[in-house]
XYZ file of C-alpha atoms in Angstrom:
568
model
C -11.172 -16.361 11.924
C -11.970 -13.645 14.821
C -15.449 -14.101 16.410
C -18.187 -11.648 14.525
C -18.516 -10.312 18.396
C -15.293 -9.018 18.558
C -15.059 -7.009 14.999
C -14.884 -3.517 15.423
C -17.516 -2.626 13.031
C -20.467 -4.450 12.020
C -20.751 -6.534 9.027
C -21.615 -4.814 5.621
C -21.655 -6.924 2.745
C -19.408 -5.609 -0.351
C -21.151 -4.682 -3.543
C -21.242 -7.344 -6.262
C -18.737 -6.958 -8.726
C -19.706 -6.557 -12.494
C -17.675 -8.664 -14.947
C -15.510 -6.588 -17.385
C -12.289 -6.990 -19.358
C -9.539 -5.039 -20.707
C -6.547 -5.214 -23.329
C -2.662 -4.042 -22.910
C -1.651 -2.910 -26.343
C 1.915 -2.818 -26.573
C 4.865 -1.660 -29.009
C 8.463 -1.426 -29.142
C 8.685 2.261 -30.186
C 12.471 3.245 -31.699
C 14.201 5.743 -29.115
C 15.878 8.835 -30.823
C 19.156 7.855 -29.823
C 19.141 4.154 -30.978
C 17.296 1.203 -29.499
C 13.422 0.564 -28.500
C 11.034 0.996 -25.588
C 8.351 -0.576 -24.421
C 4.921 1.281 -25.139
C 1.614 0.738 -24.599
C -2.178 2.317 -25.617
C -3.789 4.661 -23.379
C -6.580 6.329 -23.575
C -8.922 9.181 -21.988
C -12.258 8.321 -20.691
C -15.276 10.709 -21.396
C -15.508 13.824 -18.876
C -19.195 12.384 -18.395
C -18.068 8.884 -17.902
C -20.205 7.460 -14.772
C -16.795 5.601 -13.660
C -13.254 7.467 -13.221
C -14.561 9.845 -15.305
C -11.265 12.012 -17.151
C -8.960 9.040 -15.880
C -6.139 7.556 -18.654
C -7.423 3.844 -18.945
C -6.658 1.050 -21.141
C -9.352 0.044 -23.620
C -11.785 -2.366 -22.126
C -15.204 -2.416 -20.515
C -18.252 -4.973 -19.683
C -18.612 -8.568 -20.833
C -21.620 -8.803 -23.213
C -23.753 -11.579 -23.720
C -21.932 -11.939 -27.310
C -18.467 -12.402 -25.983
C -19.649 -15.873 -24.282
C -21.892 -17.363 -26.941
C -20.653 -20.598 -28.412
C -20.712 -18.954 -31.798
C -18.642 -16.329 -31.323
C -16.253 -18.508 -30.110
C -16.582 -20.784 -33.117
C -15.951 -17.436 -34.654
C -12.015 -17.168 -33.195
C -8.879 -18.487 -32.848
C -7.581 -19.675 -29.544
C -4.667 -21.450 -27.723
C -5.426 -25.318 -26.283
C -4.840 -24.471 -22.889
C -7.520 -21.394 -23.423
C -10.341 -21.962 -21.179
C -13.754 -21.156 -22.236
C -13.809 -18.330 -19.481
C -10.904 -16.847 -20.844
C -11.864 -17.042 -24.268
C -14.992 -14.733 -23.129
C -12.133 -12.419 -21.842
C -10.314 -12.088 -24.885
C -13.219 -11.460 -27.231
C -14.470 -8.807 -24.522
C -11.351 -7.116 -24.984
C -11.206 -7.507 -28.716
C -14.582 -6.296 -29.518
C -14.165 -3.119 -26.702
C -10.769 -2.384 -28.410
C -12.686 -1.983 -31.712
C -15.288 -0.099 -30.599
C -13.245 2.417 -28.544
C -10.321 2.583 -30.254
C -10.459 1.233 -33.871
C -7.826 -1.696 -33.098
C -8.963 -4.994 -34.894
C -7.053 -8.077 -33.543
C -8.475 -10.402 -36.447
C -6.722 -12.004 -39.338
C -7.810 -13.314 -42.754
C -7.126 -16.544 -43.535
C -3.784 -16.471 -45.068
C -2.381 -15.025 -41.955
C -2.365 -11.406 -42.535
C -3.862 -8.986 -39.716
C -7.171 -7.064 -40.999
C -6.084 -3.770 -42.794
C -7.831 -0.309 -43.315
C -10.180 -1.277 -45.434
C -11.957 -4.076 -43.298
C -11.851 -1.496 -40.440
C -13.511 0.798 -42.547
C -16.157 -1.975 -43.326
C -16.825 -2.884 -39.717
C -19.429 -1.075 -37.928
C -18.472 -0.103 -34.196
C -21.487 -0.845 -33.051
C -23.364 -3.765 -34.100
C -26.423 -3.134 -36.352
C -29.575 -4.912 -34.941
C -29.275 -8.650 -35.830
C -25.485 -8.874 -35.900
C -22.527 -8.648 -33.931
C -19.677 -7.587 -33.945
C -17.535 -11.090 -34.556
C -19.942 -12.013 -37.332
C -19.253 -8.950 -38.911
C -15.887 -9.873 -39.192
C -16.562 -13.444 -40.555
C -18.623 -11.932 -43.452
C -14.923 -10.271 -43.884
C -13.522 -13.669 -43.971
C -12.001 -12.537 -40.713
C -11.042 -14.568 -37.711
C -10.560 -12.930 -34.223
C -6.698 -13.583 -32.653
C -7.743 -14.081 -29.224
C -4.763 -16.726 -29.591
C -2.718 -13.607 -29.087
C -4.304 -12.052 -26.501
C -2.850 -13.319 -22.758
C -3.628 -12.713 -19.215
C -1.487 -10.588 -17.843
C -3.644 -9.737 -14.205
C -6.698 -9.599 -12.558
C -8.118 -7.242 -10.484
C -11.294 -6.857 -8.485
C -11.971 -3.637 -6.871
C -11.743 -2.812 -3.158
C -14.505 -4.073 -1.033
C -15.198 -0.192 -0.312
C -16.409 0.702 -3.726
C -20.140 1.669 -4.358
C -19.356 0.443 -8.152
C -17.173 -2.677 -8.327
C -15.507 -4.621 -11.126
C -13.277 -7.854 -11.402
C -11.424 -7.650 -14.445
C -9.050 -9.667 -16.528
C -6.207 -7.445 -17.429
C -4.788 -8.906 -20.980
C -1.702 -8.240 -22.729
C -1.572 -8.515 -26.831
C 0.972 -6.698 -29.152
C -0.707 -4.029 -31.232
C -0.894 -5.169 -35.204
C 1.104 -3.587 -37.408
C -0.143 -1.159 -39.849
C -3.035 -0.009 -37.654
C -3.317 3.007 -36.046
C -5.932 3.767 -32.967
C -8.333 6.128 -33.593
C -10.888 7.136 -30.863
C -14.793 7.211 -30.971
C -14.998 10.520 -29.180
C -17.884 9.177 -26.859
C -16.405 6.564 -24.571
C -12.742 7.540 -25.293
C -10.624 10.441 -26.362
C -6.838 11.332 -26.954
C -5.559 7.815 -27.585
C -1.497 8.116 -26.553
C 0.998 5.539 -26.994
C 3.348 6.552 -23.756
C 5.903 4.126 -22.059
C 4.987 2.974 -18.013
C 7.550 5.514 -16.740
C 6.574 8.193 -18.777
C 2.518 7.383 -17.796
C 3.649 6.968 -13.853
C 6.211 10.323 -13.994
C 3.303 12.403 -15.608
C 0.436 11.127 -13.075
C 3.026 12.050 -10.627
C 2.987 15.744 -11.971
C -0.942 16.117 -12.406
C -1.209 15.728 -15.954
C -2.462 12.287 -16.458
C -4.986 11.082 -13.843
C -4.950 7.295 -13.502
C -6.554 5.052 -10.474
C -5.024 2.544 -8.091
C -4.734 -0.536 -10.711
C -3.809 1.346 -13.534
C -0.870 2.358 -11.644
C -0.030 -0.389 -10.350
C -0.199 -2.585 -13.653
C 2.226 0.192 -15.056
C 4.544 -0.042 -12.475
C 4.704 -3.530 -13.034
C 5.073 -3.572 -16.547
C 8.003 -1.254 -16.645
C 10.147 -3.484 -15.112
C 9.644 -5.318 -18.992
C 12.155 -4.305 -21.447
C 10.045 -5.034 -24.340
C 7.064 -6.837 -25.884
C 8.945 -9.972 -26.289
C 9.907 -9.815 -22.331
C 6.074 -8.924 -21.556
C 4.964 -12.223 -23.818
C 6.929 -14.388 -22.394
C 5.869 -14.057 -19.130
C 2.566 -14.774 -19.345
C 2.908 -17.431 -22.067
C 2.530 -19.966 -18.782
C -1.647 -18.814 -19.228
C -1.449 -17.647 -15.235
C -1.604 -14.179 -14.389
C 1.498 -12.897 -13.030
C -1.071 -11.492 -10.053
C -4.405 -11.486 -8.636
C -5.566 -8.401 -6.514
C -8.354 -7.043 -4.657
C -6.689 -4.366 -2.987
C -7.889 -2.633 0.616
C -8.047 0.678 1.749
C -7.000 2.798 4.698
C -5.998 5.742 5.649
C -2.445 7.453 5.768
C -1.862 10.867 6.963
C -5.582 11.246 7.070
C -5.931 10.259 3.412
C -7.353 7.309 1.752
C -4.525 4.893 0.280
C -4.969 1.282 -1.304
C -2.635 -1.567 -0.800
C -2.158 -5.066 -2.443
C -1.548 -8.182 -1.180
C 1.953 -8.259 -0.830
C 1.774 -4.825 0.718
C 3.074 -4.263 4.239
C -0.659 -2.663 5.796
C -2.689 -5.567 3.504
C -3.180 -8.173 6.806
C -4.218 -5.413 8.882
C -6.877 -3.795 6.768
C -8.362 -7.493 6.383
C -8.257 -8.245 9.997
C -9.729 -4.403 11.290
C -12.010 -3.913 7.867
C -12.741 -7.380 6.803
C -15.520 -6.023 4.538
C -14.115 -2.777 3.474
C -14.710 0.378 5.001
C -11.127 2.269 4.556
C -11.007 3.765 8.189
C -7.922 2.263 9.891
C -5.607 4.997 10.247
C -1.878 3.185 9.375
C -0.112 6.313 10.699
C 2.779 4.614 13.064
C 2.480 6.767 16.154
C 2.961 5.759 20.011
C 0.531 8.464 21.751
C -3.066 6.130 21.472
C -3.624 2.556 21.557
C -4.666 1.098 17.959
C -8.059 -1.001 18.042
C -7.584 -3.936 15.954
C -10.296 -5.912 17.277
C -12.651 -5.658 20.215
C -10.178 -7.664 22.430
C -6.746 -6.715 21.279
C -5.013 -3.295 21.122
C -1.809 -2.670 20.237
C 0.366 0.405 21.612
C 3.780 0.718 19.613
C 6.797 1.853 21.945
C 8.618 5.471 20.900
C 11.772 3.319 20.362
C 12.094 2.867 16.322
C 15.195 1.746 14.692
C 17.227 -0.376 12.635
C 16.273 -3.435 14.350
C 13.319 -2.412 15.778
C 11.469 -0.967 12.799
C 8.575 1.761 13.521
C 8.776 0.380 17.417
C 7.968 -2.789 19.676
C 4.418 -3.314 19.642
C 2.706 -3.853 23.002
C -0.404 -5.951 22.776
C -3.155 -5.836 25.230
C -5.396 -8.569 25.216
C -8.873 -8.417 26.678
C -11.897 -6.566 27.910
C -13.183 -4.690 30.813
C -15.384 -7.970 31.724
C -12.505 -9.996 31.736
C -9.520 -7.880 32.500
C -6.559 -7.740 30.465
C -2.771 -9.364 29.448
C -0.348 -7.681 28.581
C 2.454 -8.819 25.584
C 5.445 -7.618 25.595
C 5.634 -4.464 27.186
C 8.545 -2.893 25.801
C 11.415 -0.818 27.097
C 10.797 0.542 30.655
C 9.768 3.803 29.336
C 7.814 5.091 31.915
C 5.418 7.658 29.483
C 4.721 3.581 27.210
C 3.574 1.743 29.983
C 1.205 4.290 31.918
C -0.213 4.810 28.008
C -0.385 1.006 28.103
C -1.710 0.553 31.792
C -4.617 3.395 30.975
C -5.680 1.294 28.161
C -6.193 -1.440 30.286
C -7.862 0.562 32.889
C -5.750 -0.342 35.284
C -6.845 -3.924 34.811
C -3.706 -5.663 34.177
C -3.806 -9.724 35.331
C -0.953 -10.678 33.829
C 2.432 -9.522 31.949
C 4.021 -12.023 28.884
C 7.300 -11.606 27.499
C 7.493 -12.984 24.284
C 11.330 -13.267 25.071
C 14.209 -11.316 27.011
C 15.671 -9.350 24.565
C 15.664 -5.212 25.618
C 13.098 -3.914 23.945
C 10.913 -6.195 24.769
C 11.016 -7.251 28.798
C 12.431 -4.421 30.507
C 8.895 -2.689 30.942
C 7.616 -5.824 32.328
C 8.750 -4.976 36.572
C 7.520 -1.193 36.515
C 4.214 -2.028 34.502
C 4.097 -4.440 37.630
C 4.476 -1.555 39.947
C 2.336 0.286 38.305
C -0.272 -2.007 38.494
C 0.809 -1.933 42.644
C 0.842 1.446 43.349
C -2.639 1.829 41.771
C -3.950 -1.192 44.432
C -4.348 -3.574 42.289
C -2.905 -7.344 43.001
C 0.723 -7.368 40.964
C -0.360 -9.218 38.046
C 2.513 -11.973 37.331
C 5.516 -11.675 34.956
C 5.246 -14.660 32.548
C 7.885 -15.932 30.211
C 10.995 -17.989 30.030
C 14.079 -16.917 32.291
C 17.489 -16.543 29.866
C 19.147 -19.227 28.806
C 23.163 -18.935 29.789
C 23.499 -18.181 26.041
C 21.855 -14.936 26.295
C 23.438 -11.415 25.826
C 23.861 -9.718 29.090
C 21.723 -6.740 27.768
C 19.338 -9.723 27.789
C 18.575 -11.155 31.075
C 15.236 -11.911 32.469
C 13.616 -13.863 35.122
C 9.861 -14.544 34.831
C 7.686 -14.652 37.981
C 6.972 -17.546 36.680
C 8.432 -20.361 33.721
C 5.437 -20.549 31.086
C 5.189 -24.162 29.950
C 4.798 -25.422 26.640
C 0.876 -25.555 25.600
C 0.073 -24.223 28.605
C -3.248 -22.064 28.551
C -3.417 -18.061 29.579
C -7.184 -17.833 30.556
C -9.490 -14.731 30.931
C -12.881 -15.095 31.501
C -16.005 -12.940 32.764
C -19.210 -12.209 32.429
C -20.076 -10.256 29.024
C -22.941 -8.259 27.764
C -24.047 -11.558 26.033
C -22.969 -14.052 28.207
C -20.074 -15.571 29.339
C -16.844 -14.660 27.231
C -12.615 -16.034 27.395
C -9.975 -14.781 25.570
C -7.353 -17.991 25.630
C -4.271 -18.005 24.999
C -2.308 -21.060 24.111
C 1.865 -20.594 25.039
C 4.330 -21.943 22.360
C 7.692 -22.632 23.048
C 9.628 -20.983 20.049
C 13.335 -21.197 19.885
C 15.493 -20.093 17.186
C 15.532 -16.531 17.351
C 16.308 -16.283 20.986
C 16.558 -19.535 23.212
C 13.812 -18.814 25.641
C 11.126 -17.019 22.774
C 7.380 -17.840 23.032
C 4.587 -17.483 20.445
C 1.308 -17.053 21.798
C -2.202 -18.236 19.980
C -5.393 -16.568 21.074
C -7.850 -19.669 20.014
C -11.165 -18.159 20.188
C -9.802 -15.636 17.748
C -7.481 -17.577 15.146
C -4.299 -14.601 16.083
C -1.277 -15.567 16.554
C 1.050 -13.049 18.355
C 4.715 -13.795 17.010
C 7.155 -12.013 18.724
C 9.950 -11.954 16.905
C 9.810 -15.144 15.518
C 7.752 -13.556 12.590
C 8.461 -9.362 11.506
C 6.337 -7.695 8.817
C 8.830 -5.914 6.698
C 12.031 -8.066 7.435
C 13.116 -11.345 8.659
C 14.540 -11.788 11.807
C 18.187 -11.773 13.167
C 19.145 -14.902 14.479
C 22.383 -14.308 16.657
C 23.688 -17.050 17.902
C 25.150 -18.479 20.426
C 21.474 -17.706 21.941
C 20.158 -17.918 18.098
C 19.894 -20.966 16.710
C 19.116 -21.234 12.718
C 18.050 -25.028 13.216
C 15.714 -24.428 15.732
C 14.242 -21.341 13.986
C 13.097 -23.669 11.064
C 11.574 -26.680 13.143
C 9.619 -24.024 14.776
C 7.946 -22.266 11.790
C 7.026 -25.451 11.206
C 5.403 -26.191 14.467
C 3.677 -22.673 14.408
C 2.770 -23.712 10.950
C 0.940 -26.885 12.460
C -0.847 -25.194 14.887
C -2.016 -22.312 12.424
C -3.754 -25.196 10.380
C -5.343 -27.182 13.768
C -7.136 -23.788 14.899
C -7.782 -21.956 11.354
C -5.433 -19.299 12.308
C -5.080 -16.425 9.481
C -3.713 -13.579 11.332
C -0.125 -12.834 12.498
C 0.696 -10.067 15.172
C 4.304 -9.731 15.032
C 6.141 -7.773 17.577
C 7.205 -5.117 14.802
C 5.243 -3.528 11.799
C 1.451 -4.539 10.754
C -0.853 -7.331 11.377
C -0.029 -9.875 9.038
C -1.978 -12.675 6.768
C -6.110 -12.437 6.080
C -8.584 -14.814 4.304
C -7.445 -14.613 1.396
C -3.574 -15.004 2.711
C -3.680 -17.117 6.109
C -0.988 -17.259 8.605
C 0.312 -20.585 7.124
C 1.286 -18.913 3.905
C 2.936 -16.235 5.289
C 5.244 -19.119 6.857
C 5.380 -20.983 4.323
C 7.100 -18.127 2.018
C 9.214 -17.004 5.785
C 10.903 -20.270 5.673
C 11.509 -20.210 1.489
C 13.313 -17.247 1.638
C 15.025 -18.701 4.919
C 16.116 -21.625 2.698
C 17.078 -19.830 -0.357
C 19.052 -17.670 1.948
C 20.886 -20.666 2.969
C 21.381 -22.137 -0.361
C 22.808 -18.446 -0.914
C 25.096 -19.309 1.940
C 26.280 -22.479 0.902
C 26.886 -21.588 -2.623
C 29.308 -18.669 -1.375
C 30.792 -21.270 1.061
C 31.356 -23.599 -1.787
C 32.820 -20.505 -4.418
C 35.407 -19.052 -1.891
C 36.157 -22.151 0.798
C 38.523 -20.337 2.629
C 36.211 -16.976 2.007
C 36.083 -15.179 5.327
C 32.930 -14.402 7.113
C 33.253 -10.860 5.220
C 33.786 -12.645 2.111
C 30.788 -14.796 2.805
C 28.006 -11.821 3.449
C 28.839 -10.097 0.174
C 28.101 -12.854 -2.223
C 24.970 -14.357 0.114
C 23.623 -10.930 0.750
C 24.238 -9.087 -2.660
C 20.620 -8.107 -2.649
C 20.953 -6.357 0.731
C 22.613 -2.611 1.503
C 25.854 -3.446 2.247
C 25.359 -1.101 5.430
C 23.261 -3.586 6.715
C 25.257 -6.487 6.395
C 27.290 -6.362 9.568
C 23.772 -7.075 11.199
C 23.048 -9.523 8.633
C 26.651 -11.364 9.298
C 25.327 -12.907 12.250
C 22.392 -14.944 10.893
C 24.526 -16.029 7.925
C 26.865 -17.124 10.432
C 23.855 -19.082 12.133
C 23.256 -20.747 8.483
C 26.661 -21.530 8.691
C 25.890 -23.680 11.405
C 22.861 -25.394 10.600
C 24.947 -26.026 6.985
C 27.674 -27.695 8.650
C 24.986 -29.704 11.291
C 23.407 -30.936 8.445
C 26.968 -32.465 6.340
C 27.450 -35.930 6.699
C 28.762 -37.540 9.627
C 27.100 -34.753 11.862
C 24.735 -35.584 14.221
C-alpha cells in the first residue's frame, strides 16, 4: 500500500453503511407479436423520500430487528445451503415487498401461493405485539424465502453522506397477484423490461441511480426468468460492488470494479472524495500520489490507446526519474521537464519501442541546456531481434534487481523513493518493469495495458517469455504487498480490494484461453493459414483489428508448438 505521507489528500473515514435489502420481481410478459420478455417491478419512491427521493427503485429497504430473530426464521422456508445471514435478507425483502407493494411471497401448506384474500387479511404494518411473519402463520402461511436468491450486492460509494450495503435478490413474482402501492413510501408500481427502464432514464422520464442502472443493464442480457434463476441457483452473487467516483468532463461519474478508471480512483481517493478528474488530456501533469505524476504524450492511437504515459517519480527533496518519456515531442518533454522542475536525475525506458524511448536524448538535453548534470539514460540496449523503428542504446544496461535510489532530506525527515528494476521479456526482448517498494506501485510498461492486452510481435516478442514473466511480476507483487499497476497506457490499475496479483492472475487466463483458442483452430483447419487461424481464435475481436492481432496469435503459435512433445 502507498505510505499515508504520500496520499494526496488526508484521510477521511467513510460513513458506516446501514444494512438494507431489496427484491427483483420478475415476469415473462407475452410480446404482441408472439413470444415473452423479461420484466421486472419498479416502483416510484415518495417526492419526500430522505434518500433518492422521485428515483424508480425496486422494493426493498432496512433490515429490522424481526427479519433476524430465530422465530421468524422458524417461521419460513429456506434452501440448505441458505445461510442464516441470507435468510435475514430474504425475509427483509419479503416483508418490505409487502409493505410497499402488496406482493406476498408466502404459501399455505399445500403448496399454493397466498391469494387476495390473505393479502387482504394481512396488515402492512405490524400492529403492536406482532409482526409481520406471524401474521402470516396465524394464516397458516409460510414465507418462500426458498425462492428468493441473491442476485448482487452493493455498498455505496465511500463518498456518500448516507450509505447502504445491500443484498440485491431475485424471486419470480407469484401468480395471481398484482402490486399495489401504499402511496407513502412508494407510488406508480410499473412492470417495464431493463431496456425499456435504461432507454427511458436515458430520455428523462424515469430517474434511476448508479446501481439501479447498472443491475438493469445486467439483467437484460437475461432472456427470461428461467435464464435469471439459473444463474444464481449456485447461492453466489453474480457481483459484488462498491463503486468510486470521479469526475468526467467536470461531472461526477461512478465506476465498478471491472471498470477501466476503478484502480485509479482507489489509488488517488482511497477513501472517497470523487475529485480525480479522468479527462485524458496531455497539457498538465496528473497527481496520483505525492511522488508520482503522470503526463500522457499527444500521440493516441490504435496501439497506443489515449497516449504513452510518462511517469515522474519523486519530489523536490529528492529530485526526480523519469519513465518512459515518450516520443521526442519537443512541447511533451519541456511539459514533463517543468514538472520536475528541472530536476531530472535520471531517464528509464521501460523498453525501445517508438513511443516510448525516443524522448529519452532531448529530455537529456534539456536537462543540459538548463545546467543541470545530464541525468543518465537507463534501460536495456535492443536486442538484434528488434524492429529498426526500435533501436536504443541506454547510457547505461540496467541489471536485473538492481535498485534506482532517490533520497533527501524531507519536511519530516529523511525520505527514498526506490525503485527495484525487473527484467521483463516477452513483449519486447529488452522490456523492464519497475517496482517502487516504499509505495507497493508497480510501473508496467507494456507488459501490462488497462483496456487491452498487449501485442507480442515476435521475432523480438516472445509468447513464452511473456507468461514466465507475469509470473515473476506476480511473485514480487505478493513479497512487497503491491496493489497498484501503472501501465504505460490507460489508468492506474488494481486497489485493495483488487491487488496487482489479481489483475495478473486474470492477464495470463485470458492469455491462456487465448491460446487454447489458438490451438483449437490449429487443430479444426491443420493446414488453415495464418488468415484462417485469426478468424476462428479471434471471433470475439473486430475483424479490423485482427491483422494487429495476427502477430501475437502467431507468437501462441510458437509457444504451442515449443510446448508439443519432443520439443525442448
Amino acid at each position: 500500500m502507498p505510505r499515508l505521507s504520500q496520499q494526496l489528500h488526508p484521510h477521511r473515514e467513510p460513513v458506516t453503511p446501514l444494512h438494507a435489502a431489496t427484491v427483483l420481481l420478475l415476469r415473462d410478459a407475452p410480446r404482441p407479436g408472439g413470444g415473452s420478455t423479461l420484466q421486472v417491478l419498479m416502483t416510484r419512491r415518495s417526492d419526500k423520500a430522505s434518500f433518492v427521493p422521485g428515483a424508480y427503485v425496486f422494493p426493498g429497504g432496512g433490515i429490522e430487528t424481526q427479519d433476524a430473530d430465530p422465530a421468524t426464521h422458524a417461521l419460513a422456508d429456506h434452501r440448505p445451503a441458505q445461510t442464516a445471514a441470507r435468510l435475514t435478507d430474504a425475509l427483509a425483502a419479503i416483508r418490505e415487498s409487502f409493505e410497499e407493494l402488496g406482493v406476498l411471497l408466502a404459501r399455505h401448506g399445500d403448496g399454493r401461493w397466498a391469494g387476495a384474500d390473505d393479502i387482504a387479511a394481512i396488515a402492512r404494518q405490524a400492529p403492536a405485539g406482532t409482526t409481520f411473519a406471524a401474521q402470516c402463520a396465524a394464516r397458516g402461511l409460510r414465507l418462500a424465502a426458498d425462492r428468493v436468491y441473491w442476485l448482487a450486492h452493493w455498498t455505496a460509494d465511500r463518498n456518500l453522506p448516507k450509505r447502504f450495503a445491500v443484498p440485491f435478490l431475485v424471486a419470480r413474482m407469484p401468480e395471481g397477484q398484482e402490486p399495489v402501492a401504499d402511496e407513502s413510501e412508494q407510488f406508480e408500481p410499473v412492470w417495464v423490461s431493463p431496456a425499456d427502464a435504461l432507454a427511458r432514464h436515458e430520455a428523462g422520464q424515469f430517474f434511476m441511480i448508479f446501481p439501479t442502472i447498472r443491475t438493469l443493464q445486467r439483467l437484460a442480457q437475461f432472456a427470461d426468468v428461467d435464464a435469471v434463476l439459473a444463474a444464481v441457483a449456485h447461492e453466489q452473487p453474480l457481483w459484488v460492488s462498491s463503486p468510486r467516483s470521479g469526475l468526467l468532463g467536470g461531472k461526477e461519474a461512478r465506476f465498478m470494479e471491472d471498470e477501466a478508471p476503478f484502480g485509479e480512483l482507489a489509488l488517488v481517493t482511497p477513501t472517497g472524495r470523487g475529485e480525480h478528474a479522468l479527462d485524458w488530456q496531455s497539457e498538465t501533469p496528473v497527481p496520483l500520489l505525492k511522488n508520482v505524476q503522470r503526463l500522457t504524450a499527444p500521440n493516441p492511437g490504435v496501439m497506443t490507446g489515449p497516449g504513452t504515459n510518462s511517469y515522474l517519480v519523486g519530489d523536490p527533496a529528492t529530485g526526480y526519474i523519469a519513465i518512459d518519456p515518450g516520443p521526442a515531442d519537443t512541447e511533451h518533454l519541456d511539459k514533463l521537464w517543468r514538472a520536475a522542475g528541472g530536476d531530472i536525475r535520471m531517464i528509464v525506458c521501460t523498453h525501445s519501442h517508438p513511443d516510448h524511448s525516443p524522448g529519452a536524448a532531448p529530455l537529456q538535453a534539456m536537462c543540459v541546456r538548463a545546467g543541470r548534470a545530464a541525468p543518465p539514460i537507463l534501460g536495456l540496449p535492443s536486442a538484434p531481434t528488434a524492429r529498426a523503428a526500435s533501436q536504443f542504446t541506454p547510457d547505461r544496461s540496467l541489471q536485473d534487481n538492481e535498485l534506482l535510489t532517490l533520497a533527501g532530506q524531507g519536511p519530516d525527515g529523511e525520505i527514498a523513493h526506490t525503485l527495484q528494476v525487473i527484467h521483463t521479456p516477452g513483449h519486447a526482448a529488452n522490456h523492464l518493469c519497475l517496482l517502487l517498494r516504499e509505495d507497493g506501485l508497480l510501473f508496467s510498461g507494456d507488459h501490462i495495458l488497462n483496456g487491452s492486452t498487449t501485442v507480442i510481435d515476435p521475432p523480438d516478442g516472445n509468447m513464452a517469455d511473456y507468461l514466465d514473466s507475469l509470473d515473476r511480476l506476480d511473485a514480487l507483487c505478493a513479497e512487497h504487498g503491491a496493489d497498484f499497476i501503472l501501465p504505460a497506457h490507460g489508468y492506474v490499475l488494481g486497489g485493495p480490494e483488487d491487488g496487482a496479483r489479481t489483475v495478473i492472475a486474470r492477464l495470463k487466463a485470458h492469455r491462456l484461453a487465448r491460446e487454447a483458442k489458438v490451438l483449437a483452430a490449429m487443430q479444426a483447419q491443420p493446414e488453415g493459414s495464418m488468415d484462417d487461424w485469426v478468424r476462428l481464435a479471434y471471433d470475439d475481436v473486430p475483424p479490423r483489428m485482427w491483422p494487429i492481432a495476427q502477430r501475437s496469435l502467431l507468437a501462441h503459435v510458437e509457444r504451442i508448438r515449443m510446448l508439443e512433445p519432443g520439443n525442448d
